Coordinates of C-alpha atoms in Angstrom, one line a residue:
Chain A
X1 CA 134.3 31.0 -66.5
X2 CA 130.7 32.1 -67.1
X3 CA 127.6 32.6 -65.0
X4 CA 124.4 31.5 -66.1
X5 CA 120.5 32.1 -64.3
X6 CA 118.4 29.9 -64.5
X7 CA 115.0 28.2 -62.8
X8 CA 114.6 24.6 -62.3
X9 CA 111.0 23.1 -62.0
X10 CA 110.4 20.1 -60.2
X11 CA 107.5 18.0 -59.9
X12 CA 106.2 14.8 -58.3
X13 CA 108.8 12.6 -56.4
X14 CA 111.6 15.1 -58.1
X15 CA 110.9 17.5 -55.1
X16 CA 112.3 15.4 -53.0
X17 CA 115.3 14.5 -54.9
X18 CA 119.0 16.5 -54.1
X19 CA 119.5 17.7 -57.7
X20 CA 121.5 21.0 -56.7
X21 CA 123.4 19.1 -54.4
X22 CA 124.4 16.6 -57.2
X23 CA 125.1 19.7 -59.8
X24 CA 127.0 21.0 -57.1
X25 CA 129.0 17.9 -56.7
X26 CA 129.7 15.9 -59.7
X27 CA 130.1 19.3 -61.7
X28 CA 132.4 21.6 -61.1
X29 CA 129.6 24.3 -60.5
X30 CA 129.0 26.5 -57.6
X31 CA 125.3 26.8 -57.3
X32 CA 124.0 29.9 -55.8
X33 CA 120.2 30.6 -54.7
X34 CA 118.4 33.3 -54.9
X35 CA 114.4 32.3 -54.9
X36 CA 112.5 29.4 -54.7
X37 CA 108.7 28.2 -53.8
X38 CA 109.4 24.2 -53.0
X39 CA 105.4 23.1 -52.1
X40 CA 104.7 19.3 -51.4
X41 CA 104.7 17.9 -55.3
X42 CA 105.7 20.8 -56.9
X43 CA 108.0 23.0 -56.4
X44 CA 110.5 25.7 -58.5
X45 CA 113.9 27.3 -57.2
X46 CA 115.8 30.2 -59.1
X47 CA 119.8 29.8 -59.2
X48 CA 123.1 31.3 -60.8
X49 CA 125.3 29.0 -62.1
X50 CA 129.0 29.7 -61.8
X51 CA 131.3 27.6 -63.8
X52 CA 133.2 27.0 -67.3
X53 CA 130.7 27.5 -69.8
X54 CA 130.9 23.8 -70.7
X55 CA 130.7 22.2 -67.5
X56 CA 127.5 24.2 -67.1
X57 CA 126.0 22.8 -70.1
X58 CA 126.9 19.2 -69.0
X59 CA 125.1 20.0 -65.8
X60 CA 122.2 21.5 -67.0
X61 CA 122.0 18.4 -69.7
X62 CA 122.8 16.0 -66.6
X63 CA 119.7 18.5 -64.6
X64 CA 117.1 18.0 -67.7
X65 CA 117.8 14.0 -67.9
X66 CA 116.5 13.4 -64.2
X67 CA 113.4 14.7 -65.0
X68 CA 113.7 18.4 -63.8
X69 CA 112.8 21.1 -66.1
X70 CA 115.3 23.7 -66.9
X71 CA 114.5 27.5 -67.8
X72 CA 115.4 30.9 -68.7
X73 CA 114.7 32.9 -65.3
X74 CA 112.2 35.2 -67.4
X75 CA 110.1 32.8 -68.7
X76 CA 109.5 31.1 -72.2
X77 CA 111.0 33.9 -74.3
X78 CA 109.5 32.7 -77.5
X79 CA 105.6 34.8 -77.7
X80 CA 103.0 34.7 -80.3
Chain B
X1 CA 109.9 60.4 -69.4
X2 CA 108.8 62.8 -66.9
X3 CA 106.5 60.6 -65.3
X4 CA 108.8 57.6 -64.5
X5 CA 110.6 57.2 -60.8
X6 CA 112.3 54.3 -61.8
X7 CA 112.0 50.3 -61.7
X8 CA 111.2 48.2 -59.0
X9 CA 111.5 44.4 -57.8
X10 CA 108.1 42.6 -58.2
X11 CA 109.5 40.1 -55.6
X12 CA 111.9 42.0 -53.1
X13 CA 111.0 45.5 -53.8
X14 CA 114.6 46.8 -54.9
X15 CA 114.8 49.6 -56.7
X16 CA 116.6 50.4 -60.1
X17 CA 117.0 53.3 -62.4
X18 CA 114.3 53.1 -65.5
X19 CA 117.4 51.2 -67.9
X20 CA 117.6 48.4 -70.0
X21 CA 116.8 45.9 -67.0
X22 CA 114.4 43.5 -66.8
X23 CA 115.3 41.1 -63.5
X24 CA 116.6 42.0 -60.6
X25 CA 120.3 41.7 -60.0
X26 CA 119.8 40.0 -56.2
X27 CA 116.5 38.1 -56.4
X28 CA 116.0 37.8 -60.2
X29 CA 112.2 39.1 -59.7
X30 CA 111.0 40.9 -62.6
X31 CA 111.5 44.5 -62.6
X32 CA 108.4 47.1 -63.3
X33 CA 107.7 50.4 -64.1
X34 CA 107.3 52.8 -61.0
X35 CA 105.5 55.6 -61.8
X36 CA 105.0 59.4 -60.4
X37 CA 101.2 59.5 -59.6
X38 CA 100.4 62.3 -57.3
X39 CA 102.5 64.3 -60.7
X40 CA 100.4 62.7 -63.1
X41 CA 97.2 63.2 -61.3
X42 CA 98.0 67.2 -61.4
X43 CA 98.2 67.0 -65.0
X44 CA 95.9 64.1 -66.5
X45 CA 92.2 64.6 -67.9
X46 CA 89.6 62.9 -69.9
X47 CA 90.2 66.5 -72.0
X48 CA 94.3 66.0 -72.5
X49 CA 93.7 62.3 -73.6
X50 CA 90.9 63.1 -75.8
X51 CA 93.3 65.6 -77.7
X52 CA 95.5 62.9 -78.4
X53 CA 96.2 61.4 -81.3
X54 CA 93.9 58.5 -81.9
X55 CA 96.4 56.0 -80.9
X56 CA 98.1 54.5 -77.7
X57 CA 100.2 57.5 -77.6
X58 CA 96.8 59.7 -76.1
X59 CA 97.5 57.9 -72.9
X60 CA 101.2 59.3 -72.8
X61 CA 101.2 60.2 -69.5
X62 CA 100.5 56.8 -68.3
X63 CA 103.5 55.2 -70.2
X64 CA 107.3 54.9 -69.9
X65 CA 108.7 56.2 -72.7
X66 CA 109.4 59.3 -74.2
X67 CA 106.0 60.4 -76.1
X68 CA 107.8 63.9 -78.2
X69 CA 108.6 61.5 -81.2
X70 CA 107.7 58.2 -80.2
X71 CA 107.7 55.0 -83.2
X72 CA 104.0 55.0 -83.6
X73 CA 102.6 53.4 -86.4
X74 CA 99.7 54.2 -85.1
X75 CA 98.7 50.9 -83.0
X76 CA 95.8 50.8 -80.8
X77 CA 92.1 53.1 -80.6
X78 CA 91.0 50.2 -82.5
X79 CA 86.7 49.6 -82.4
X80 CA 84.7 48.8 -80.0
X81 CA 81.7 46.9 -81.0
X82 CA 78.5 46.3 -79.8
X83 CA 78.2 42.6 -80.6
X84 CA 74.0 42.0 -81.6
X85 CA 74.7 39.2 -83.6
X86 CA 77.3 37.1 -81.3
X87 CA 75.3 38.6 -78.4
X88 CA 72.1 37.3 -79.5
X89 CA 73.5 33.3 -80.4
X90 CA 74.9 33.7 -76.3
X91 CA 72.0 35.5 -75.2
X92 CA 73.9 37.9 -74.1
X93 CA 72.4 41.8 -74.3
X94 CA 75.2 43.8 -73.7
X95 CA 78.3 42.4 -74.9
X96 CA 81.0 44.2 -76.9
X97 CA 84.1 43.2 -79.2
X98 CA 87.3 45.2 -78.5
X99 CA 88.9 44.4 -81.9
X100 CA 92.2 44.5 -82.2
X101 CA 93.1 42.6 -85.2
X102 CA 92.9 45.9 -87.0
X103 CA 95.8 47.1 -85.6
X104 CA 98.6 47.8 -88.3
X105 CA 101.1 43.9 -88.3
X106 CA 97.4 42.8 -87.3
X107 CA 97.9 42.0 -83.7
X108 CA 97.3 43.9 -80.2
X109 CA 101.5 43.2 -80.3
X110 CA 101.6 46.6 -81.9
X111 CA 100.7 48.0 -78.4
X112 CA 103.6 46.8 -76.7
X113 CA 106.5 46.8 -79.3
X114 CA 105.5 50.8 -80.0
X115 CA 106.5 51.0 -76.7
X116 CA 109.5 48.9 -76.2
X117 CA 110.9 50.1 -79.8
X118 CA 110.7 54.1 -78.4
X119 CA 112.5 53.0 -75.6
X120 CA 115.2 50.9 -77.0
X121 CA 115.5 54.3 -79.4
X122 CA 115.3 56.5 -76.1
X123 CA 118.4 53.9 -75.1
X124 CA 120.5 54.3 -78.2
X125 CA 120.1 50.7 -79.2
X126 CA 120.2 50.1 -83.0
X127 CA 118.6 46.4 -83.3
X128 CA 115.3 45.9 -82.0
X129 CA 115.0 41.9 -81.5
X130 CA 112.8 39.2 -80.7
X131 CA 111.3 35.0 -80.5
X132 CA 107.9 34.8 -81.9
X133 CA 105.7 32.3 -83.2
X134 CA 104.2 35.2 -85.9
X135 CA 102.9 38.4 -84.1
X136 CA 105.3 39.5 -82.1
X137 CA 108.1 39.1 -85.3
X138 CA 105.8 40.8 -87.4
X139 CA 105.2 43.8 -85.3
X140 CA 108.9 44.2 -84.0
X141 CA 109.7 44.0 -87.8
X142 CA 107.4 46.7 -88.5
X143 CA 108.5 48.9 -85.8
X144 CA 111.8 48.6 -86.5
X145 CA 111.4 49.8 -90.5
X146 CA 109.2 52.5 -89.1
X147 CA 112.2 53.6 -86.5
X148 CA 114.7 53.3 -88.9
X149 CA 116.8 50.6 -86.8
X150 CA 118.0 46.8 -87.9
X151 CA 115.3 44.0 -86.9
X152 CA 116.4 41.1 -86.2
X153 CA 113.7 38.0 -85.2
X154 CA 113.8 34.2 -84.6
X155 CA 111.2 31.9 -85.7
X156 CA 110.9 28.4 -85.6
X157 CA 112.2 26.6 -88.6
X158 CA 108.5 25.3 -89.1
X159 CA 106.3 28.4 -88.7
X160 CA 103.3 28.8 -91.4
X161 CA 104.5 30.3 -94.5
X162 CA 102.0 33.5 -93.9
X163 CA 103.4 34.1 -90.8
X164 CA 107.2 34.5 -92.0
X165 CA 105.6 36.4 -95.5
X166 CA 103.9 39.0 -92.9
X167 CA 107.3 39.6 -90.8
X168 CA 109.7 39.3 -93.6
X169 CA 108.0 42.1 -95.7
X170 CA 109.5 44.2 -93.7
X171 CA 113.0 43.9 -94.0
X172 CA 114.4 42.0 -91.2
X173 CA 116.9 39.8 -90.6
X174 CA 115.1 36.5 -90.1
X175 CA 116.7 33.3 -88.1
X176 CA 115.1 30.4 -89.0
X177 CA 116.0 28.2 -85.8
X178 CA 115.7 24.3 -86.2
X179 CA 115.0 22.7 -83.0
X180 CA 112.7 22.2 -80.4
X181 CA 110.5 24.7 -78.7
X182 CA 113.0 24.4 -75.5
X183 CA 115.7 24.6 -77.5
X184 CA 114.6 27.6 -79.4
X185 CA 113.5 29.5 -76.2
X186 CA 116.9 28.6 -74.2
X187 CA 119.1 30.1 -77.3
X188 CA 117.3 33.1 -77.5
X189 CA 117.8 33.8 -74.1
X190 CA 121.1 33.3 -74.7
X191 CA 121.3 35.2 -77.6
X192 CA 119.8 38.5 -75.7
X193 CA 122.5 38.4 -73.1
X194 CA 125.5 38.4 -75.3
X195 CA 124.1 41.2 -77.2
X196 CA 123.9 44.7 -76.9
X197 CA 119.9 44.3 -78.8
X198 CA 116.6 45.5 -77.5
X199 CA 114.9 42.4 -77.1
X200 CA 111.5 43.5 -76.7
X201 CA 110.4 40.9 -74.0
X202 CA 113.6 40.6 -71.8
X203 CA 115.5 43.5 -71.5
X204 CA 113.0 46.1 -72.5
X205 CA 110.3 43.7 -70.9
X206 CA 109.0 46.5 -68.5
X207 CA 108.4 48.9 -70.7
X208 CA 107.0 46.3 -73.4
X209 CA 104.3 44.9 -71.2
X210 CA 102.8 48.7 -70.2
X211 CA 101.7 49.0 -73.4
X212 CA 98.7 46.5 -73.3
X213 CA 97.2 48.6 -70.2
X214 CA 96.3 51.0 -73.4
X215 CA 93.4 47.9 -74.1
X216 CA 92.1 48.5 -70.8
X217 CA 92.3 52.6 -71.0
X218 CA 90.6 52.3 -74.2
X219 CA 87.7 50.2 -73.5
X220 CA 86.9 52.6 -70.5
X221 CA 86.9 55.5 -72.7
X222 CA 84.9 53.9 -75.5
X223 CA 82.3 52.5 -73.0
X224 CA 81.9 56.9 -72.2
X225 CA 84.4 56.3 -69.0
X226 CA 83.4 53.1 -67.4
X227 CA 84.3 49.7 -67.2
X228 CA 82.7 46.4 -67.7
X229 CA 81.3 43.5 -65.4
X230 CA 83.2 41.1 -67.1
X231 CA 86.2 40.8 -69.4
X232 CA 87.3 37.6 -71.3
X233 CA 90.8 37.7 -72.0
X234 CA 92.9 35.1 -74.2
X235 CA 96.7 34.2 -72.4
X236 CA 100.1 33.1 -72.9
X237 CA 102.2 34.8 -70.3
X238 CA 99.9 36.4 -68.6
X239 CA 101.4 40.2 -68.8
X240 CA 98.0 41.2 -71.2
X241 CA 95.7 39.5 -68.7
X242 CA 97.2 41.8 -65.6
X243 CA 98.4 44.8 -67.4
X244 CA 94.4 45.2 -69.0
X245 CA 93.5 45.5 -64.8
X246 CA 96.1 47.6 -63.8
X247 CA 94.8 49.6 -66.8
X248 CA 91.3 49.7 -65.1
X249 CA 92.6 50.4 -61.4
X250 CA 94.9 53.1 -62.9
X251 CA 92.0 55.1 -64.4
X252 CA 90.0 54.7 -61.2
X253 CA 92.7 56.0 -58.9
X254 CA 93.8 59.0 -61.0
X255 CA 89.3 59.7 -61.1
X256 CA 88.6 59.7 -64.5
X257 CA 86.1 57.3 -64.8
X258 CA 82.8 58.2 -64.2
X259 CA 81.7 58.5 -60.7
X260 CA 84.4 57.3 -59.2
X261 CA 86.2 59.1 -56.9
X262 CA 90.6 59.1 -57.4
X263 CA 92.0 57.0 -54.3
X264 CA 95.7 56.2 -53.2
X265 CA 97.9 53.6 -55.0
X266 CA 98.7 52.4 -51.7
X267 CA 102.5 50.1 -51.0
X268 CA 102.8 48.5 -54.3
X269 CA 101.0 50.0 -57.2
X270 CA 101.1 46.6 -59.2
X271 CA 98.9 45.5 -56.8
X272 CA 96.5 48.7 -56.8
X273 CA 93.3 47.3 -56.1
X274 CA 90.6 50.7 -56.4
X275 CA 87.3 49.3 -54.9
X276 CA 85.3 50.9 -57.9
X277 CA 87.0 48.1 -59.9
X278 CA 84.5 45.3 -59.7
X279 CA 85.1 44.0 -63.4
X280 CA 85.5 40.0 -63.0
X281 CA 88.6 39.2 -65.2
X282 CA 88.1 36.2 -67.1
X283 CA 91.0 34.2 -68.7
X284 CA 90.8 31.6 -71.3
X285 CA 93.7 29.4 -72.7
X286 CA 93.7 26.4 -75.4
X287 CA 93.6 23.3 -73.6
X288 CA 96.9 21.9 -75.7
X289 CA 98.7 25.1 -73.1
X290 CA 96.7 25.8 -70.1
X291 CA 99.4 25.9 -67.4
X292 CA 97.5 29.1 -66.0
X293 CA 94.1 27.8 -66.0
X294 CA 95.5 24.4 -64.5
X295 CA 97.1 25.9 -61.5
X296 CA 93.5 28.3 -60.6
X297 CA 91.5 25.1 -61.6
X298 CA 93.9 23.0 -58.6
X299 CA 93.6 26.2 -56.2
X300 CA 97.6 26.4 -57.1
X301 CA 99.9 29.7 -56.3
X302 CA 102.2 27.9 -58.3
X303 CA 102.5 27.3 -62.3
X304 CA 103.9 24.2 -63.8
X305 CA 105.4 24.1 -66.7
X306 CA 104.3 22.5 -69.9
X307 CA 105.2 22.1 -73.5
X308 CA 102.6 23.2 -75.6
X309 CA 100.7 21.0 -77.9
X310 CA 98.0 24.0 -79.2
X311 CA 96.5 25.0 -82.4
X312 CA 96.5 28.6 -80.8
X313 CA 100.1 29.0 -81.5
X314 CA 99.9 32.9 -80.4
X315 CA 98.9 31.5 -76.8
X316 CA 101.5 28.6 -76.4
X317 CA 103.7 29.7 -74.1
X318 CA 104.4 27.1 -71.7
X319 CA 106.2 28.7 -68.9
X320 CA 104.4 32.0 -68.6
X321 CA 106.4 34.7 -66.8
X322 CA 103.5 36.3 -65.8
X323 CA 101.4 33.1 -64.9
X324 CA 101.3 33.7 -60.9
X325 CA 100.6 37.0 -61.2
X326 CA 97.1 36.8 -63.1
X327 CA 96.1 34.0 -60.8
X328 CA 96.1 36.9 -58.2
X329 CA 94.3 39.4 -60.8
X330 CA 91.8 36.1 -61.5
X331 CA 91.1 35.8 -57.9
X332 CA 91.3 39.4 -56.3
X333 CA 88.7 40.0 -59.3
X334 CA 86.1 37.1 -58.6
X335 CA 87.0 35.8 -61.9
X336 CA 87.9 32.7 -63.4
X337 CA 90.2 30.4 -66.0
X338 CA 89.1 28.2 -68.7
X339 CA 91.3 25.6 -71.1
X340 CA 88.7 25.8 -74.3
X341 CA 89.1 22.3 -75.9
X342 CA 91.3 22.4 -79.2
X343 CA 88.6 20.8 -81.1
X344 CA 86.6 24.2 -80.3
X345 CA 89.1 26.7 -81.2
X346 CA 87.8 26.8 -85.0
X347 CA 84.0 26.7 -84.2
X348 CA 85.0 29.9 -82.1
X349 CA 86.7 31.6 -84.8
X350 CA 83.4 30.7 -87.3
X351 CA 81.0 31.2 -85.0
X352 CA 82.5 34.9 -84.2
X353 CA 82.9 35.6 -88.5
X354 CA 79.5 34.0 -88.7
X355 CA 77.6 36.6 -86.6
X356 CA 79.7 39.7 -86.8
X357 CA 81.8 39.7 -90.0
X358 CA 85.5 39.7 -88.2
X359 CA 88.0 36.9 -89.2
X360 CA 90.4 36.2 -86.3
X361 CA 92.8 33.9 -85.3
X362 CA 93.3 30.8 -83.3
X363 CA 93.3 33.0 -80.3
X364 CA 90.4 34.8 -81.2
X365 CA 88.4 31.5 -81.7
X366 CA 90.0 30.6 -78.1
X367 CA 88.4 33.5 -76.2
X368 CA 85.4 33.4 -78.5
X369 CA 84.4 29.5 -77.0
X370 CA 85.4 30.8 -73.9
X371 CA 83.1 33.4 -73.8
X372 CA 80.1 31.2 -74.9
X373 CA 81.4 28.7 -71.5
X374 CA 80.8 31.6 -69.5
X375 CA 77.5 32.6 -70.8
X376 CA 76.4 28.9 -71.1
X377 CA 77.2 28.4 -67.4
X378 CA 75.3 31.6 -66.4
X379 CA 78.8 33.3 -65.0
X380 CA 77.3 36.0 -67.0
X381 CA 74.5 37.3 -67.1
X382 CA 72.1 38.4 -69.8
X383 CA 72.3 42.1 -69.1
X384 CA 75.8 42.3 -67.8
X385 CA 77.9 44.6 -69.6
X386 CA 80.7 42.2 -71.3
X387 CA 83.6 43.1 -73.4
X388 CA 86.0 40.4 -75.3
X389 CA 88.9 40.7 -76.7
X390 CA 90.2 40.1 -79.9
X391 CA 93.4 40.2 -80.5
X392 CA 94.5 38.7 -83.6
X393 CA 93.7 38.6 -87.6
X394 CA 92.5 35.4 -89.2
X395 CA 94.5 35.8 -92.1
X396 CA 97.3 34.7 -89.7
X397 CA 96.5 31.6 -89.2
X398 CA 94.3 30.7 -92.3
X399 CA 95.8 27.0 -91.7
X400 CA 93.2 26.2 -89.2
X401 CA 90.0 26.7 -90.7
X402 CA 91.3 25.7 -94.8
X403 CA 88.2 23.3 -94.0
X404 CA 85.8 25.9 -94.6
X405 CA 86.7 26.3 -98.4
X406 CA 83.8 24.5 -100.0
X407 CA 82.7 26.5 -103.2
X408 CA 80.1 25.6 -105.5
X409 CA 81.0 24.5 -108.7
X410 CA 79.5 25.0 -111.9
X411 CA 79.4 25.8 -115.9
X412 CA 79.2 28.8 -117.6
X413 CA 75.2 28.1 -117.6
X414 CA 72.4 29.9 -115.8
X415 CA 71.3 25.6 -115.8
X416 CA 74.0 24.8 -114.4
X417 CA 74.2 27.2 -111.6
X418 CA 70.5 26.9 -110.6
X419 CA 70.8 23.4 -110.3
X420 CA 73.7 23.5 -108.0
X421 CA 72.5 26.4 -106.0
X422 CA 69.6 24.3 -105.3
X423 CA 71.4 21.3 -104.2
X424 CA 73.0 23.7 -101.7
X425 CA 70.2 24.7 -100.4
X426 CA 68.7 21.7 -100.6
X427 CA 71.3 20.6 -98.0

């Protein structure tokens, strides 16, 4: 089992769209959150992933494919 | 570290011991330096930092690490010009250049890594780490040789050759990731939290970004203890942007700039806000990664993502950690944000080597069009005292202005060369 934080960025129609609730359901994934600013077409939320390190890649894969963008909670960690 | 209390949540105002932390463990806010003011303010003067050494280091009391032996290479007091030429082609009267491409790996990143690196060797860690694009590996590689300790960077598989030249020189050990720029940030991130490294900007990220509040101590000591009407800033994440005005609020609280009488941090000193501090904070981005300057431009509390498409490769970061943050500094300042179009990034960078001699990078040519859209626009005045910052060496990113390479050619003949110098300036 591993934990992973991370922040997912939606946009557009995606704010209205039950993503967690999906990782939550169709991946064996507890979702746990801790922040979020959800505003009418945009909107971020800050979660820890709990799962088998596998599963939570095949979430975050299944996450990135509907459109929602996936992040370290820090940040882009790459700089100039 | 005498004058550290601890760190503190940005978002939910939890407190932690100064460590190697960088979010917080309930909300995942960042963390930042708390400081002991009414301690420093017994013991700080224009005198102390003047006896300094003439680098970031004479502002020791105002950073978090341990200054007895810190790893100084000796970043930062780098010149402040008074820009006639560049000021006259703006018509702008009082305008200065804070230069900091002349700082030692080239970059105003020496600021910040000689701070992370003496705390990650106050920690005990023995590999200082990092992502970069070019600066930052080249000035946590240099750091690290100076300290003593391993280095170890990651780079994308296609950076410029004289990027990986200036980090490699140095002794690192260099991953050369292949993949995309998501994929390269996501295993990095990875990477620092399975191992026991200083990662300059995550787990020693507090203590990194402190060090760029040395650009806005020195600019107020060079101008004789005052600070500008304007500044004009290049961004990526945003942590230079507010750390240069928490610089300038600092000095006013604590009284040492001129006239201005030392005031109370207040609640949340991030958010220290001296009323003497009227400087308008300007902040330019390359319009290829402008996720800042979008969100101020759409009245947005909010950043969205992007992936960068940018010639300024220093400044494309396109999640910046510290993106909602400046839009506060931007608008509790009266200043503003500006994507400069990519096609003016290199008539920046000329127009700045044209008319004072200094070769910078794609960031400097950034902030340098920016500038000119300010003064073009009248957001500054002629008189207004003006200070941009440089923070990057041309010889980084020679790639983008090759096109300036036009030599004349000739034979060994004093015929040959006055005929072709006067085709040339015949042209």
């Amino acid at each position: 089992m591993g934990k992973q934080r991370v922040k997912f960025t939606f946009t557009g129609i995606l704010v209205k769209d039950p993503i967690i609730y999906g990782l939550g359901r169709d991946f064996k994934i507890v979702t746990n959150i801790r922040r979020a600013d959800v505003q009418e077409d945009v909107g971020w939320v800050i979660l820890e992933l709990d799962g088998e390190e596998a599963e939570i890649a095949r979430g975050l894969e299944w996450v990135s494919s509907t459109g929602v963008r996936v992040d370290p909670i820090s940040g882009d960690v790459i700089e100039g | 570290m005498p004058f550290v209390s601890g760190l503190k949540c940005r978002e939910c105002a939890r407190e932690y011991a100064a460590e190697a932390l960088n979010v917080c463990d309930f909300c995942f806010g960042p963390l930042e330096v708390v400081y002991d003011y009414a301690t420093i303010s017994e013991v700080i003067s224009r005198q102390r930092i003047a006896q300094g050494p003439l680098s970031i280091w004479r502002y020791h009391d105002l950073l978090p690490a341990n200054s007895d032996d810190p790893v100084d290479i000796m970043a930062g007091f780098t010149p402040l010009i008074k820009a006639r030429g560049l000021g006259k082609k703006l018509g702008l009267r009082n305008l200065y250049i804070k230069n900091d491409s002349v700082n030692p790996s080239f970059s105003f990143k020496d600021r910040v890594v000689s701070v992370a690196a003496t705390k990650a060797v106050e920690f005990g860690f023995e590999t200082l780490a990092c992502a970069s694009t070019g600066n930052l590996a080249c000035s946590v590689a240099a750091h690290a040789a100076r300290a003593g300790i391993d280095a170890v960077v990651f780079i994308p598989s296609d950076l410029e050759r004289g990027k990986i030249i200036g980090a490699a020189i140095y002794g690192p050990t260099m991953v050369s990731v292949h993949g995309t720029y998501d994929e390269v940030n996501r295993l990095c991130s990875e990477i620092a939290d399975n191992y026991h490294w200083a990662f300059v900007n995550i787990n020693m990220r507090p203590y990194y970004a402190e060090g760029s509040k040395t650009l806005g101590y020195e600019v107020a000591e060079q101008l004789g203890w005052r600070i500008p009407d304007h500044v004009v800033i290049p961004s990526a994440s945003g942590a230079m942007f507010t750390k240069i005005w928490k610089g300038f609020n600092e000095m006013a609280c604590l009284g040492l700039l001129d006239g201005v009488e030392a005031a109370s941090f207040g609640a949340d000193q991030n958010t220290a806000h001296h009323p003497a501090v009227t400087t308008r904070m300007h902040m330019t981005q390359a319009a290829g990664c402008s996720p800042i300057v979008t969100a101020w431009e759409a009245g947005q509390s909010q950043i969205r993502p992007v992936r960068p498409d940018s010639i300024a490769k220093s400044l494309a970061i396109g999640n910046p950690a510290d993106g909602i943050y400046s839009l506060r500094v931007i608008n509790n300042s009266g200043g503003s944000a500006y994507a400069v179009p990519e096609e003016d990034i290199v008539d920046g960078i000329k127009l700045l080597a044209e008319t004072e001699g200094i070769f910078t990078e794609t960031a400097g040519g950034v902030v340098v069009s920016g500038l000119k859209n300010l003064a073009d626009s009248g957001a500054i005045k002629p008189d207004e005292l003006t200070v941009v910052y440089i923070t990057g060496n041309g010889l980084k990113t020679q790639e983008a202005v090759e096109s300036v390479v036009d030599p004349v050619l000739i034979k060994p003949t004093m015929t040959s060369f006055e005929e072709a110098l006067e085709a040339r300036r015949g042209r």
